[in-house]
Coordinates of C-alpha atoms in Angstrom, one line a residue:
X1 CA 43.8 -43.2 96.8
X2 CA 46.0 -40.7 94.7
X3 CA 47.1 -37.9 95.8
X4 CA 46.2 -34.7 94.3
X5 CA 48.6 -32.5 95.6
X6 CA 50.4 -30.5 92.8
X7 CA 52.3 -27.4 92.4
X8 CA 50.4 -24.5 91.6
X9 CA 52.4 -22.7 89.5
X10 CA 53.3 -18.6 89.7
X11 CA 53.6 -16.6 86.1
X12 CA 55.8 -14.0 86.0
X13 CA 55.8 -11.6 83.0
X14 CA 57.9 -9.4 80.6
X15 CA 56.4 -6.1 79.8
X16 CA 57.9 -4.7 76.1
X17 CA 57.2 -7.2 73.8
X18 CA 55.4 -9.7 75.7
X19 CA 52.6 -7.8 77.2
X20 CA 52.5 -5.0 74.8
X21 CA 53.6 -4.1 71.3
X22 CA 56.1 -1.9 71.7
X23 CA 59.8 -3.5 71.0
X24 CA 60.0 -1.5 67.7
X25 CA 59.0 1.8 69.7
X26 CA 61.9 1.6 72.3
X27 CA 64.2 0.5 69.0
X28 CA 63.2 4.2 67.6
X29 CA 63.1 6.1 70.6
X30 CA 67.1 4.5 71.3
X31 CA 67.7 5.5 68.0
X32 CA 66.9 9.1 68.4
X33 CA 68.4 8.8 71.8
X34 CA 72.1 7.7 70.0
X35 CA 71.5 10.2 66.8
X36 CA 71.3 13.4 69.4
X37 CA 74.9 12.0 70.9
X38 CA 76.4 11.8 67.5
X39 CA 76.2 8.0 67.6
X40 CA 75.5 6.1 64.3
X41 CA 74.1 2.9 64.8
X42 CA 71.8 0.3 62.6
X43 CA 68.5 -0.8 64.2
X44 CA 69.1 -4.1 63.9
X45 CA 72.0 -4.0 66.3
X46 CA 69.7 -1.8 68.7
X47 CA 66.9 -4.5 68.4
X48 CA 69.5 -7.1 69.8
X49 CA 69.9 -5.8 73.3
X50 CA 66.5 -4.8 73.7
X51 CA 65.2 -6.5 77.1
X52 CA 68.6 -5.5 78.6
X53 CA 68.1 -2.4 81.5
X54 CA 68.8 0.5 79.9
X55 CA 72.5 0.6 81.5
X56 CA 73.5 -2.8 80.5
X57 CA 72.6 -1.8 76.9
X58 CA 73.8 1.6 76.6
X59 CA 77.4 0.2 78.3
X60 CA 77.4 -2.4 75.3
X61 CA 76.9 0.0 72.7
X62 CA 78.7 2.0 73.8
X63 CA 81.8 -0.5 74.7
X64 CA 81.2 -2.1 70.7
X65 CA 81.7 1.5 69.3
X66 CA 84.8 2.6 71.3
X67 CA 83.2 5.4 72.4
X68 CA 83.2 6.8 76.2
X69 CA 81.4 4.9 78.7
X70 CA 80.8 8.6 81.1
X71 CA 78.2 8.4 83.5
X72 CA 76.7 11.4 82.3
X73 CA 76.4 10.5 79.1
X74 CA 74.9 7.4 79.7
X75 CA 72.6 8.9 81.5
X76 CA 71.5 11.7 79.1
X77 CA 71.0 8.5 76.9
X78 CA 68.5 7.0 79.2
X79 CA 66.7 10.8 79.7
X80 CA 66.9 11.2 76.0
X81 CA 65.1 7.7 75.3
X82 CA 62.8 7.9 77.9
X83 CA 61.3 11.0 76.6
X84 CA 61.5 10.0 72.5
X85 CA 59.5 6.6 74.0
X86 CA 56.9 8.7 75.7
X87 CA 56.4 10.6 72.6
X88 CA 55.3 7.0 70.9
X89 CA 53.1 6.3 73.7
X90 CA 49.9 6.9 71.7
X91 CA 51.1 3.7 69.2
X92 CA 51.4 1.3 72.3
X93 CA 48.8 -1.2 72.6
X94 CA 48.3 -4.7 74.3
X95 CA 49.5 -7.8 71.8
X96 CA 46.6 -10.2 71.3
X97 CA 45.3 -11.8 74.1
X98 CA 47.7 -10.1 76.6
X99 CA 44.4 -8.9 78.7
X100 CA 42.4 -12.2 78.4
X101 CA 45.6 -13.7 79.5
X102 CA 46.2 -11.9 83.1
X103 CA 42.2 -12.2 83.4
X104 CA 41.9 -15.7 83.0
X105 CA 44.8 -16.3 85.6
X106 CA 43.6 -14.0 87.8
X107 CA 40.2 -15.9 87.6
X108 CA 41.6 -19.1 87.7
X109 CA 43.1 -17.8 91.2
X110 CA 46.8 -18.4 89.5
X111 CA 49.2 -15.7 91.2
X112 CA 50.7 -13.4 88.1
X113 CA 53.7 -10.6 88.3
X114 CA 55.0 -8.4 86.0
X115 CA 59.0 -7.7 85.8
X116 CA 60.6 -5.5 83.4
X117 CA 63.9 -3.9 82.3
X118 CA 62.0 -1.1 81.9
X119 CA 62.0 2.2 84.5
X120 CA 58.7 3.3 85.7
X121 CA 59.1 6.2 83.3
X122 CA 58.5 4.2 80.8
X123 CA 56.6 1.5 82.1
X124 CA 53.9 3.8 83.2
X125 CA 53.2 4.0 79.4
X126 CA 53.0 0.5 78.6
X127 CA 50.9 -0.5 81.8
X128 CA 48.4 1.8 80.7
X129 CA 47.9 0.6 77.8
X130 CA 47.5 -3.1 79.5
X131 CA 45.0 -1.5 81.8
X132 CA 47.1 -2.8 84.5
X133 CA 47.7 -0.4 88.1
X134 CA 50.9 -1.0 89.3
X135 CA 49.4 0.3 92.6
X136 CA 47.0 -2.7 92.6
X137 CA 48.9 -5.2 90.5
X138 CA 52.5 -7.0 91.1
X139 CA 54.8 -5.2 88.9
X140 CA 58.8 -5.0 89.5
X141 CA 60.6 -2.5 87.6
X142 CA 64.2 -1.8 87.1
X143 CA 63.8 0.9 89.9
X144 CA 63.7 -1.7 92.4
X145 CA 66.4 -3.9 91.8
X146 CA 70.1 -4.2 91.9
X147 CA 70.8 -5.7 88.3
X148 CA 68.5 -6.6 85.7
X149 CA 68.3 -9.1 82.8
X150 CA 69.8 -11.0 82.0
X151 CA 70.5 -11.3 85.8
X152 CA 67.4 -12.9 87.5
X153 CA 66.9 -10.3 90.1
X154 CA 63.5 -8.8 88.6
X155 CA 61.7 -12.2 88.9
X156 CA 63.3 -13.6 92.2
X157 CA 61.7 -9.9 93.3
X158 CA 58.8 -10.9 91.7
X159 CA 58.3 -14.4 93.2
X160 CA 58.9 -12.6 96.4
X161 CA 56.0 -9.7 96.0
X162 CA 53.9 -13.1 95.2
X163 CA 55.1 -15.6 98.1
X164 CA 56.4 -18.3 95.8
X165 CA 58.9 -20.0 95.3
X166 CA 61.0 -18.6 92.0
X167 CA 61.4 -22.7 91.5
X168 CA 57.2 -23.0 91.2
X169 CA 57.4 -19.9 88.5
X170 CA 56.9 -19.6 84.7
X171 CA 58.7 -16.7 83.2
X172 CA 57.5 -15.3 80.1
X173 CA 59.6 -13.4 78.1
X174 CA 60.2 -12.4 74.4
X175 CA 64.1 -12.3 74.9
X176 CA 66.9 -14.4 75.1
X177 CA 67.9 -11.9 78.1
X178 CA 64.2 -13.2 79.8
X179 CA 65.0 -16.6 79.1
X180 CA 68.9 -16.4 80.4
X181 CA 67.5 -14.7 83.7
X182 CA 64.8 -18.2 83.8
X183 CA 67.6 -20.2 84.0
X184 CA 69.8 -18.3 86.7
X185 CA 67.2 -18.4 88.7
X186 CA 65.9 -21.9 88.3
X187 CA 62.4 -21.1 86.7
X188 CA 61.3 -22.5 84.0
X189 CA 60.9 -20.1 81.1
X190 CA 58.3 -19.8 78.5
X191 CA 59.1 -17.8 75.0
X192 CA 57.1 -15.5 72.8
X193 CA 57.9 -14.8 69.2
X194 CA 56.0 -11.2 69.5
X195 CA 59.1 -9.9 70.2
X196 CA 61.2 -10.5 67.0
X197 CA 63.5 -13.3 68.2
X198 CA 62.9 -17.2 66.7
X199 CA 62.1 -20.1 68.1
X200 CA 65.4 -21.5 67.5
X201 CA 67.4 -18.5 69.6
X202 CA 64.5 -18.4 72.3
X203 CA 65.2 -22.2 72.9
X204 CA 68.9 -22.4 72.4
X205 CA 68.7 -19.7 75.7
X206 CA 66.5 -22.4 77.7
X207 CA 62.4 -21.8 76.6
X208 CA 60.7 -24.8 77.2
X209 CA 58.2 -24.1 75.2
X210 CA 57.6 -20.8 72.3
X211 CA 54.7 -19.6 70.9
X212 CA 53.2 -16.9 68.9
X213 CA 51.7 -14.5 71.3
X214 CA 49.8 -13.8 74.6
X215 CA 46.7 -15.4 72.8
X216 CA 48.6 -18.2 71.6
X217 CA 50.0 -18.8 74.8
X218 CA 46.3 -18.5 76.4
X219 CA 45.1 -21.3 74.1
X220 CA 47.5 -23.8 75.4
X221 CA 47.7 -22.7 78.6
X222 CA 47.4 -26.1 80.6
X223 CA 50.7 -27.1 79.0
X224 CA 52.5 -25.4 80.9
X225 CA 50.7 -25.6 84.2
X226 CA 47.8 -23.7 83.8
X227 CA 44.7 -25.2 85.3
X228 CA 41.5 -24.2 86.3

């Protein structure tokens, strides 16, 4: 007789960039955030970190410019972007399929979590435009944790809130900083390309498998785990 025990996998989510469309947003809202401290820098260098907490990248800049790495200004960076994002708010939406997505696991009785860099500040945007209450739903912010990516402690909190073990999870990220944190903490980690980065980078930082979108990733859902 086989046996048909199997693992039933956990998925454990990005926000920016996976969920919703909003990389290019918090790429602006830095922006204006580095402009008000004097602080000329391309987008395309700010588009590189994004997915790191808002620390971690404003430390990095900051370090690659030779400029002064004060708390207080690094905070008034993080106040400063936090209210130039909320001013996009009204141009955040859900990428394709990102609803249908948390639906169908949620109907297929497969535990989800969301874990972002992100502080609730500006979370709070981008889950209400997923139609997703953190009140009611797993969601892990960089409030609640020590470090975040590409340390892993978002989605070990996240397998926690869920019960499983991080080992049984998928993580689904948009960044090499998601994928990096998937392999510290021994999950296996799925890439989108909604984010800006390529298949090529994605994988060299340990995706087992990329694809296009929430949609796309919908579509071939049972090749990574998810069953009915």
């Amino acid at each position: 007789m086989a046996n048909s025990t199997r693992i039933q996998p956990a998925f454990l989510f990005d926000l920016d960039g996976t969920l919703v469309d909003s990389v290019y947003q918090h790429v602006l809202a830095w922006k204006e955030a580095l402009d008000a401290e004097g602080i000329k820098l391309s987008v395309w260098r700010i588009h590189r970190k994004i997915g790191m907490s808002g620390g971690l990248f404003t430390n990095q800049l900051l370090r690659e410019t030779g400029l002064d790495i004060s708390e207080e200004r690094v905070e008034r960076l993080r106040k400063n972007h936090a209210a130039a994002y909320r001013r996009y708010g009204s141009s955040i939406h859900p990428l394709p399929g990102a609803r249908e997505l948390l639906d169908w696991l949620t109907q297929a009785g497969i535990p989800w979590a969301i874990a972002t860099s992100g502080r609730m500040e500006t979370a709070a945007v981008n889950l209400a435009a997923l139609g997703v209450d953190p009140d009611r739903s797993p969601v892990v912010t960089r409030d609640q944790v020590k470090y975040a990516k590409p340390d892993p402690d978002l989605f070990l909190a996240a397998a926690e809130r869920l019960g499983v073990a991080i080992e049984t999870a998928i993580v689904v990220g948009d960044s090499i900083w998601d994928m990096l944190a998937a392999v510290r903490c021994k999950a296996l980690g799925v890439g989108l390309l909604s984010g800006g980065y390529g298949t090529d980078e994605l994988q060299d930082a340990g995706a087992i498998r990329v694809y296009d979108d929430p949609l796309d990733l919908l579509q071939h859902i049972d090749e990574v785990g998810g069953r009915r």
